[in-house]
Amino acid sequence: MVKAIRVHQYGGPEVLKWEDVEIGEPKEGEIRLKNKAVGVNFFDTYIRKGSFPVSKMPYTPGAEAAEEVIAVGPGVTGLKVGDFVVYCLTPMGSYAEEQILPASTAVPVPPSIGPVLAAAIFLKGLTVEYLIRRCFKVESGHTVLVHAAAGGVGSMLCQWANALGATVIGTVSTKEKAIQAKDDGCSHVIIYKDEDFVSRVNEITVGQGVDVVYDSVGKDTFQGSLACLKPRGYLVNFGMASGPPDPVPWTALNSKSLFLTSVALWHYIATREELLEAAGELFKNVTSGVLKVRVNHIPTVASSTGPCRS
């Protein structure tokens, strides 16, 4: 038996229970892992609250962890007991002392990246990789608008876009976050509670608009994001923190020949090859110093029950 956080009904952090579970031994193509550090993500709270229902109760939350391989099932190649790996997304179950995963989801971690950093960067970093390299390929000379620029994804997105030579405009909610966004490579920072971001973007770009908007906020920023785009610009929605956007008429896109897409990470790491390539790009940018990741808080089981407390 091992310990895991279990959820028996949807609700607030009070539904998180620290319980004994039996996870068994790895089957064909599986590995058993001991968790060294677990990533806590905002999406975990959506699932816990029932916004994205699970197929079966009770369940163990969490979809990101840095782990040591402690057992290998039949047919597994390329991984062995003692290897240090990281995974994200599927299957859920990382809020536990140990778990079993398909070997195909585990990615070896470079020696220079420790467990806490690996668990902090993997899901968010893979998200930034596909947003900036494959969804819309950011290049030198582009002007980029990033909402929630001081958030986990936003922070890395600003750093990476700046390193590629783009002019980065970030929106944040406070002066403290504005300082961080500047440190992360934003040429311009807009505190959206104090000024209208559409007007400021128009002023900054001298009426030209931006090449791409990365929007994880959703409803509250969606219409303004469209207004900020230059002709043939891209609005990339990858989250709905304020709720789903209102329907948009096609004429709103046609007026400037705009591109609109709503994206999810799992479609960009659908194969083992895509996963390894994306992880390689992420690790390269972390080890080279392009991405400087802040780990501001390390919750424990006692403080959460620790994780997912919102």
mmCIF file of C-alpha atoms in Angstrom:
data_model
loop_
_atom_site.group_PDB
_atom_site.id
_atom_site.type_symbol
_atom_site.label_atom_id
_atom_site.label_comp_id
_atom_site.label_asym_id
_atom_site.label_seq_id
_atom_site.Cartn_x
_atom_site.Cartn_y
_atom_site.Cartn_z
ATOM 1 C CA MET A 1 0.000 0.000 0.000
ATOM 2 C CA VAL A 2 1.061 3.589 -0.656
ATOM 3 C CA LYS A 3 -0.438 6.940 0.277
ATOM 4 C CA ALA A 4 -2.334 9.107 -2.206
ATOM 5 C CA ILE A 5 -4.683 12.070 -2.202
ATOM 6 C CA ARG A 6 -8.148 10.822 -3.169
ATOM 7 C CA VAL A 7 -11.300 12.660 -4.229
ATOM 8 C CA HIS A 8 -14.660 10.942 -3.606
ATOM 9 C CA GLN A 9 -16.894 13.859 -4.628
ATOM 10 C CA TYR A 10 -16.521 17.171 -6.428
ATOM 11 C CA GLY A 11 -15.981 20.278 -4.336
ATOM 12 C CA GLY A 12 -13.454 22.558 -2.679
ATOM 13 C CA PRO A 13 -10.105 21.597 -1.159
ATOM 14 C CA GLU A 14 -11.952 19.886 1.707
ATOM 15 C CA VAL A 15 -12.705 16.902 -0.596
ATOM 16 C CA LEU A 16 -8.974 16.039 -0.829
ATOM 17 C CA LYS A 17 -8.323 13.023 1.404
ATOM 18 C CA TRP A 18 -4.950 11.398 2.245
ATOM 19 C CA GLU A 19 -5.591 7.651 2.022
ATOM 20 C CA ASP A 20 -3.989 4.263 1.547
ATOM 21 C CA VAL A 21 -4.222 2.838 -1.984
ATOM 22 C CA GLU A 22 -3.054 -0.311 -3.707
ATOM 23 C CA ILE A 23 -1.474 0.310 -7.120
ATOM 24 C CA GLY A 24 -0.187 -3.158 -8.007
ATOM 25 C CA GLU A 25 2.745 -4.018 -10.258
ATOM 26 C CA PRO A 26 3.495 -2.727 -13.763
ATOM 27 C CA LYS A 27 1.988 -4.688 -16.637
ATOM 28 C CA GLU A 28 3.122 -4.921 -20.257
ATOM 29 C CA GLY A 29 4.615 -1.601 -21.370
ATOM 30 C CA GLU A 30 4.262 0.004 -17.914
ATOM 31 C CA ILE A 31 6.623 1.308 -15.249
ATOM 32 C CA ARG A 32 6.207 1.899 -11.528
ATOM 33 C CA LEU A 33 7.560 5.172 -10.174
ATOM 34 C CA LYS A 34 8.317 6.832 -6.858
ATOM 35 C CA ASN A 35 7.341 10.489 -6.989
ATOM 36 C CA LYS A 36 10.100 12.939 -6.075
ATOM 37 C CA ALA A 37 8.165 16.146 -6.825
ATOM 38 C CA VAL A 38 4.638 16.726 -8.109
ATOM 39 C CA GLY A 39 3.494 19.604 -10.291
ATOM 40 C CA VAL A 40 0.384 21.465 -9.119
ATOM 41 C CA ASN A 41 -1.598 23.083 -11.927
ATOM 42 C CA PHE A 42 -4.667 25.308 -12.118
ATOM 43 C CA PHE A 43 -6.371 22.718 -14.315
ATOM 44 C CA ASP A 44 -6.318 20.294 -11.357
ATOM 45 C CA THR A 45 -8.865 22.525 -9.607
ATOM 46 C CA TYR A 46 -11.193 22.461 -12.636
ATOM 47 C CA ILE A 47 -11.342 18.678 -12.392
ATOM 48 C CA ARG A 48 -11.712 18.658 -8.607
ATOM 49 C CA LYS A 49 -14.660 21.073 -8.833
ATOM 50 C CA GLY A 50 -16.375 18.995 -11.546
ATOM 51 C CA SER A 51 -15.904 21.411 -14.456
ATOM 52 C CA PHE A 52 -14.272 18.533 -16.331
ATOM 53 C CA PRO A 53 -15.880 15.372 -14.933
ATOM 54 C CA VAL A 54 -13.820 12.227 -14.421
ATOM 55 C CA SER A 55 -15.028 8.858 -15.662
ATOM 56 C CA LYS A 56 -14.996 7.273 -12.220
ATOM 57 C CA MET A 57 -14.906 8.120 -8.527
ATOM 58 C CA PRO A 58 -12.876 8.096 -6.368
ATOM 59 C CA TYR A 59 -9.855 9.352 -8.274
ATOM 60 C CA THR A 60 -6.342 10.569 -7.525
ATOM 61 C CA PRO A 61 -5.704 14.094 -8.889
ATOM 62 C CA GLY A 62 -2.561 15.401 -10.487
ATOM 63 C CA ALA A 63 -1.062 15.128 -13.948
ATOM 64 C CA GLU A 64 2.593 16.107 -13.628
ATOM 65 C CA ALA A 65 5.480 14.653 -11.654
ATOM 66 C CA ALA A 66 9.223 14.084 -11.545
ATOM 67 C CA GLU A 67 9.851 10.485 -10.593
ATOM 68 C CA GLU A 68 12.313 7.655 -10.123
ATOM 69 C CA VAL A 69 11.672 4.378 -11.916
ATOM 70 C CA ILE A 70 11.420 1.611 -9.298
ATOM 71 C CA ALA A 71 10.022 -1.260 -11.388
ATOM 72 C CA VAL A 72 9.746 -2.045 -15.093
ATOM 73 C CA GLY A 73 7.041 -4.174 -16.701
ATOM 74 C CA PRO A 74 7.475 -6.654 -19.562
ATOM 75 C CA GLY A 75 8.281 -5.215 -22.973
ATOM 76 C CA VAL A 76 9.659 -1.887 -21.758
ATOM 77 C CA THR A 77 12.803 -0.702 -23.519
ATOM 78 C CA GLY A 78 14.831 2.461 -23.054
ATOM 79 C CA LEU A 79 14.049 2.816 -19.342
ATOM 80 C CA LYS A 80 15.442 0.981 -16.325
ATOM 81 C CA VAL A 81 15.176 0.976 -12.546
ATOM 82 C CA GLY A 82 16.865 4.075 -11.119
ATOM 83 C CA ASP A 83 16.179 6.345 -14.098
ATOM 84 C CA PHE A 84 14.907 9.866 -13.357
ATOM 85 C CA VAL A 85 11.952 10.849 -15.545
ATOM 86 C CA VAL A 86 9.120 13.361 -15.800
ATOM 87 C CA TYR A 87 5.597 13.093 -17.234
ATOM 88 C CA CYS A 88 2.451 15.164 -17.649
ATOM 89 C CA LEU A 89 -1.221 15.032 -18.664
ATOM 90 C CA THR A 90 -2.241 11.386 -18.758
ATOM 91 C CA PRO A 91 -2.957 9.351 -16.811
ATOM 92 C CA MET A 92 -3.998 11.342 -13.758
ATOM 93 C CA GLY A 93 -2.739 10.172 -10.400
ATOM 94 C CA SER A 94 0.443 12.081 -9.539
ATOM 95 C CA TYR A 95 -0.797 13.287 -6.121
ATOM 96 C CA ALA A 96 0.587 10.079 -4.647
ATOM 97 C CA GLU A 97 3.748 8.555 -3.220
ATOM 98 C CA GLU A 98 3.971 6.146 -6.150
ATOM 99 C CA GLN A 99 2.125 5.511 -9.403
ATOM 100 C CA ILE A 100 2.121 3.311 -12.485
ATOM 101 C CA LEU A 101 2.423 4.850 -15.945
ATOM 102 C CA PRO A 102 2.700 3.731 -19.544
ATOM 103 C CA ALA A 103 6.421 3.871 -20.274
ATOM 104 C CA SER A 104 5.652 5.868 -23.411
ATOM 105 C CA THR A 105 4.612 8.893 -21.299
ATOM 106 C CA ALA A 106 7.854 9.137 -19.294
ATOM 107 C CA VAL A 107 10.679 11.375 -20.509
ATOM 108 C CA PRO A 108 14.253 11.125 -19.188
ATOM 109 C CA VAL A 109 15.427 14.325 -17.481
ATOM 110 C CA PRO A 110 18.926 15.809 -17.947
ATOM 111 C CA PRO A 111 21.178 15.511 -14.859
ATOM 112 C CA SER A 112 21.365 19.303 -14.524
ATOM 113 C CA ILE A 113 17.619 19.569 -13.851
ATOM 114 C CA GLY A 114 16.492 18.468 -10.375
ATOM 115 C CA PRO A 115 13.119 16.995 -9.358
ATOM 116 C CA VAL A 116 11.493 20.221 -8.134
ATOM 117 C CA LEU A 117 12.467 22.157 -11.253
ATOM 118 C CA ALA A 118 11.437 19.298 -13.542
ATOM 119 C CA ALA A 119 7.989 19.063 -11.961
ATOM 120 C CA ALA A 120 7.599 22.841 -12.093
ATOM 121 C CA ILE A 121 8.475 23.278 -15.778
ATOM 122 C CA PHE A 122 7.290 20.252 -17.700
ATOM 123 C CA LEU A 123 3.586 20.796 -18.414
ATOM 124 C CA LYS A 124 3.843 24.573 -18.605
ATOM 125 C CA GLY A 125 7.058 24.438 -20.603
ATOM 126 C CA LEU A 126 5.665 21.977 -23.145
ATOM 127 C CA THR A 127 2.682 24.308 -23.482
ATOM 128 C CA VAL A 128 4.948 27.249 -24.247
ATOM 129 C CA GLU A 129 6.967 25.179 -26.718
ATOM 130 C CA TYR A 130 4.025 24.326 -28.939
ATOM 131 C CA LEU A 131 2.449 27.775 -28.619
ATOM 132 C CA ILE A 132 5.588 29.582 -29.696
ATOM 133 C CA ARG A 133 7.163 27.112 -32.128
ATOM 134 C CA ARG A 134 4.320 25.200 -33.750
ATOM 135 C CA CYS A 135 0.919 26.835 -33.253
ATOM 136 C CA PHE A 136 2.178 30.269 -34.305
ATOM 137 C CA LYS A 137 5.902 30.295 -35.047
ATOM 138 C CA VAL A 138 7.279 33.381 -33.334
ATOM 139 C CA GLU A 139 10.219 34.979 -35.120
ATOM 140 C CA SER A 140 12.401 38.056 -34.821
ATOM 141 C CA GLY A 141 10.427 41.165 -35.731
ATOM 142 C CA HIS A 142 7.052 39.873 -34.557
ATOM 143 C CA THR A 143 5.030 41.782 -31.983
ATOM 144 C CA VAL A 144 3.387 39.492 -29.445
ATOM 145 C CA LEU A 145 0.684 40.177 -26.838
ATOM 146 C CA VAL A 146 0.669 37.832 -23.824
ATOM 147 C CA HIS A 147 -2.181 37.951 -21.319
ATOM 148 C CA ALA A 148 -1.415 36.871 -17.727
ATOM 149 C CA ALA A 149 2.229 37.581 -18.489
ATOM 150 C CA ALA A 150 3.364 36.902 -14.913
ATOM 151 C CA GLY A 151 1.659 33.506 -14.650
ATOM 152 C CA GLY A 152 3.370 30.138 -14.906
ATOM 153 C CA VAL A 153 2.929 29.791 -18.677
ATOM 154 C CA GLY A 154 2.976 33.526 -19.365
ATOM 155 C CA SER A 155 6.316 34.031 -17.661
ATOM 156 C CA MET A 156 8.072 31.394 -19.744
ATOM 157 C CA LEU A 157 6.261 32.488 -22.903
ATOM 158 C CA CYS A 158 7.522 36.063 -22.509
ATOM 159 C CA GLN A 159 11.092 34.895 -21.897
ATOM 160 C CA TRP A 160 11.136 32.550 -24.885
ATOM 161 C CA ALA A 161 9.500 35.056 -27.280
ATOM 162 C CA ASN A 162 11.948 37.746 -26.194
ATOM 163 C CA ALA A 163 14.874 35.382 -26.795
ATOM 164 C CA LEU A 164 13.568 34.779 -30.332
ATOM 165 C CA GLY A 165 13.710 38.501 -31.031
ATOM 166 C CA ALA A 166 10.029 39.371 -30.733
ATOM 167 C CA THR A 167 8.697 42.555 -29.148
ATOM 168 C CA VAL A 168 6.623 41.325 -26.207
ATOM 169 C CA ILE A 169 3.669 43.197 -24.713
ATOM 170 C CA GLY A 170 2.337 41.690 -21.485
ATOM 171 C CA THR A 171 -0.810 42.307 -19.474
ATOM 172 C CA VAL A 172 -0.815 41.860 -15.699
ATOM 173 C CA SER A 173 -3.013 42.812 -12.743
ATOM 174 C CA THR A 174 -0.580 44.491 -10.313
ATOM 175 C CA LYS A 175 2.556 46.634 -10.166
ATOM 176 C CA GLU A 176 4.455 43.757 -8.559
ATOM 177 C CA LYS A 177 3.597 41.481 -11.474
ATOM 178 C CA ALA A 178 4.535 44.242 -13.895
ATOM 179 C CA ILE A 179 8.069 44.253 -12.459
ATOM 180 C CA GLN A 180 8.307 40.481 -12.968
ATOM 181 C CA ALA A 181 6.981 40.709 -16.539
ATOM 182 C CA LYS A 182 9.639 43.324 -17.333
ATOM 183 C CA ASP A 183 12.290 40.997 -15.924
ATOM 184 C CA ASP A 184 10.911 38.234 -18.153
ATOM 185 C CA GLY A 185 11.470 40.201 -21.332
ATOM 186 C CA CYS A 186 8.353 42.294 -21.857
ATOM 187 C CA SER A 187 9.194 45.512 -23.678
ATOM 188 C CA HIS A 188 5.851 46.928 -22.617
ATOM 189 C CA VAL A 189 3.673 45.962 -19.642
ATOM 190 C CA ILE A 190 0.016 46.939 -19.283
ATOM 191 C CA ILE A 191 -1.681 46.832 -15.886
ATOM 192 C CA TYR A 192 -5.153 46.076 -17.199
ATOM 193 C CA LYS A 193 -6.910 47.219 -14.024
ATOM 194 C CA ASP A 194 -5.513 50.716 -14.521
ATOM 195 C CA GLU A 195 -5.770 51.145 -18.290
ATOM 196 C CA ASP A 196 -7.566 49.711 -21.302
ATOM 197 C CA PHE A 197 -5.247 47.164 -22.881
ATOM 198 C CA VAL A 198 -6.726 47.609 -26.377
ATOM 199 C CA SER A 199 -6.024 51.337 -26.365
ATOM 200 C CA ARG A 200 -2.505 50.813 -25.020
ATOM 201 C CA VAL A 201 -1.670 48.140 -27.600
ATOM 202 C CA ASN A 202 -2.929 50.449 -30.321
ATOM 203 C CA GLU A 203 -0.708 53.209 -28.938
ATOM 204 C CA ILE A 204 2.361 50.967 -28.562
ATOM 205 C CA THR A 205 2.043 49.582 -32.102
ATOM 206 C CA VAL A 206 1.122 52.980 -33.599
ATOM 207 C CA GLY A 207 -2.172 51.553 -34.813
ATOM 208 C CA GLN A 208 -0.601 48.548 -36.527
ATOM 209 C CA GLY A 209 -1.702 45.859 -34.063
ATOM 210 C CA VAL A 210 0.128 42.685 -33.034
ATOM 211 C CA ASP A 211 0.990 39.557 -35.001
ATOM 212 C CA VAL A 212 -0.351 37.179 -32.368
ATOM 213 C CA VAL A 213 -2.224 37.251 -29.061
ATOM 214 C CA TYR A 214 -1.728 34.398 -26.587
ATOM 215 C CA ASP A 215 -4.868 34.390 -24.450
ATOM 216 C CA SER A 216 -5.427 32.044 -21.501
ATOM 217 C CA VAL A 217 -8.036 34.287 -19.867
ATOM 218 C CA GLY A 218 -10.963 33.695 -22.205
ATOM 219 C CA LYS A 219 -14.221 35.597 -21.794
ATOM 220 C CA ASP A 220 -12.892 38.813 -20.236
ATOM 221 C CA THR A 221 -10.169 39.427 -22.828
ATOM 222 C CA PHE A 222 -11.437 37.691 -25.961
ATOM 223 C CA GLN A 223 -13.070 40.592 -27.817
ATOM 224 C CA GLY A 224 -10.248 42.928 -26.894
ATOM 225 C CA SER A 225 -7.702 40.394 -28.103
ATOM 226 C CA LEU A 226 -9.358 40.304 -31.523
ATOM 227 C CA ALA A 227 -9.274 44.095 -31.646
ATOM 228 C CA CYS A 228 -5.522 44.110 -30.955
ATOM 229 C CA LEU A 229 -4.605 42.027 -33.998
ATOM 230 C CA LYS A 230 -3.156 43.364 -37.210
ATOM 231 C CA PRO A 231 -4.603 42.084 -40.513
ATOM 232 C CA ARG A 232 -3.934 38.331 -40.870
ATOM 233 C CA GLY A 233 -3.089 38.171 -37.164
ATOM 234 C CA TYR A 234 -3.560 35.103 -34.942
ATOM 235 C CA LEU A 235 -5.585 34.836 -31.750
ATOM 236 C CA VAL A 236 -4.430 31.725 -29.893
ATOM 237 C CA ASN A 237 -6.721 30.782 -27.015
ATOM 238 C CA PHE A 238 -5.287 28.169 -24.646
ATOM 239 C CA GLY A 239 -7.348 28.671 -21.478
ATOM 240 C CA MET A 240 -10.565 30.034 -20.049
ATOM 241 C CA ALA A 241 -9.715 31.354 -16.576
ATOM 242 C CA SER A 242 -12.593 33.865 -16.760
ATOM 243 C CA GLY A 243 -14.972 31.465 -18.517
ATOM 244 C CA PRO A 244 -15.588 30.530 -22.153
ATOM 245 C CA PRO A 245 -15.690 33.432 -24.628
ATOM 246 C CA ASP A 246 -18.969 34.576 -26.147
ATOM 247 C CA PRO A 247 -19.676 33.369 -29.704
ATOM 248 C CA VAL A 248 -17.959 35.430 -32.361
ATOM 249 C CA PRO A 249 -19.543 36.140 -35.773
ATOM 250 C CA TRP A 250 -17.446 35.160 -38.766
ATOM 251 C CA THR A 251 -17.604 38.769 -39.959
ATOM 252 C CA ALA A 252 -15.464 39.727 -36.961
ATOM 253 C CA LEU A 253 -12.673 37.579 -38.412
ATOM 254 C CA ASN A 254 -13.276 38.484 -42.043
ATOM 255 C CA SER A 255 -12.926 42.195 -41.371
ATOM 256 C CA LYS A 256 -9.146 41.755 -41.006
ATOM 257 C CA SER A 257 -8.707 38.183 -42.355
ATOM 258 C CA LEU A 258 -7.934 36.994 -38.838
ATOM 259 C CA PHE A 259 -7.032 33.495 -37.652
ATOM 260 C CA LEU A 260 -8.637 32.104 -34.494
ATOM 261 C CA THR A 261 -7.666 28.848 -32.824
ATOM 262 C CA SER A 262 -8.340 27.180 -29.475
ATOM 263 C CA VAL A 263 -5.624 24.686 -28.640
ATOM 264 C CA ALA A 264 -4.668 21.952 -26.183
ATOM 265 C CA LEU A 265 -1.280 20.444 -25.378
ATOM 266 C CA TRP A 266 -2.211 16.799 -25.911
ATOM 267 C CA HIS A 267 -2.781 17.363 -29.640
ATOM 268 C CA TYR A 268 0.818 18.584 -29.959
ATOM 269 C CA ILE A 269 2.454 15.665 -28.113
ATOM 270 C CA ALA A 270 0.217 12.982 -29.590
ATOM 271 C CA THR A 271 3.146 10.728 -30.530
ATOM 272 C CA ARG A 272 6.246 9.658 -28.624
ATOM 273 C CA GLU A 273 8.373 11.412 -31.224
ATOM 274 C CA GLU A 274 6.538 14.722 -30.746
ATOM 275 C CA LEU A 275 6.786 14.418 -26.971
ATOM 276 C CA LEU A 276 10.532 13.788 -26.987
ATOM 277 C CA GLU A 277 11.230 16.565 -29.490
ATOM 278 C CA ALA A 278 9.187 19.093 -27.513
ATOM 279 C CA ALA A 279 10.821 18.040 -24.231
ATOM 280 C CA GLY A 280 14.252 18.318 -25.819
ATOM 281 C CA GLU A 281 13.555 21.900 -26.901
ATOM 282 C CA LEU A 282 12.292 22.765 -23.430
ATOM 283 C CA PHE A 283 15.247 21.233 -21.590
ATOM 284 C CA LYS A 284 17.694 22.921 -23.984
ATOM 285 C CA ASN A 285 16.230 26.350 -23.245
ATOM 286 C CA VAL A 286 16.219 25.727 -19.489
ATOM 287 C CA THR A 287 19.802 24.455 -19.303
ATOM 288 C CA SER A 288 21.078 27.252 -21.575
ATOM 289 C CA GLY A 289 19.514 29.907 -19.338
ATOM 290 C CA VAL A 290 16.958 31.199 -21.857
ATOM 291 C CA LEU A 291 14.200 30.144 -19.456
ATOM 292 C CA LYS A 292 14.579 31.088 -15.803
ATOM 293 C CA VAL A 293 11.831 29.420 -13.804
ATOM 294 C CA ARG A 294 10.656 30.628 -10.400
ATOM 295 C CA VAL A 295 9.471 28.031 -7.914
ATOM 296 C CA ASN A 296 7.683 30.329 -5.481
ATOM 297 C CA HIS A 297 5.954 27.778 -3.283
ATOM 298 C CA ILE A 298 6.398 24.088 -2.513
ATOM 299 C CA PRO A 299 3.187 22.809 -0.873
ATOM 300 C CA THR A 300 3.192 19.728 1.302
ATOM 301 C CA VAL A 301 0.474 17.179 1.931
ATOM 302 C CA ALA A 302 -0.119 18.767 5.326
ATOM 303 C CA SER A 303 -0.787 22.175 3.751
ATOM 304 C CA SER A 304 -3.205 20.883 1.179
ATOM 305 C CA THR A 305 -4.350 18.583 2.242
ATOM 306 C CA GLY A 306 -1.788 20.804 0.358
ATOM 307 C CA PRO A 307 -2.082 20.953 -3.392
ATOM 308 C CA CYS A 308 -5.078 22.236 -5.350
ATOM 309 C CA ARG A 309 -6.087 24.663 -2.640
ATOM 310 C CA SER A 310 -8.268 27.175 -4.503
#
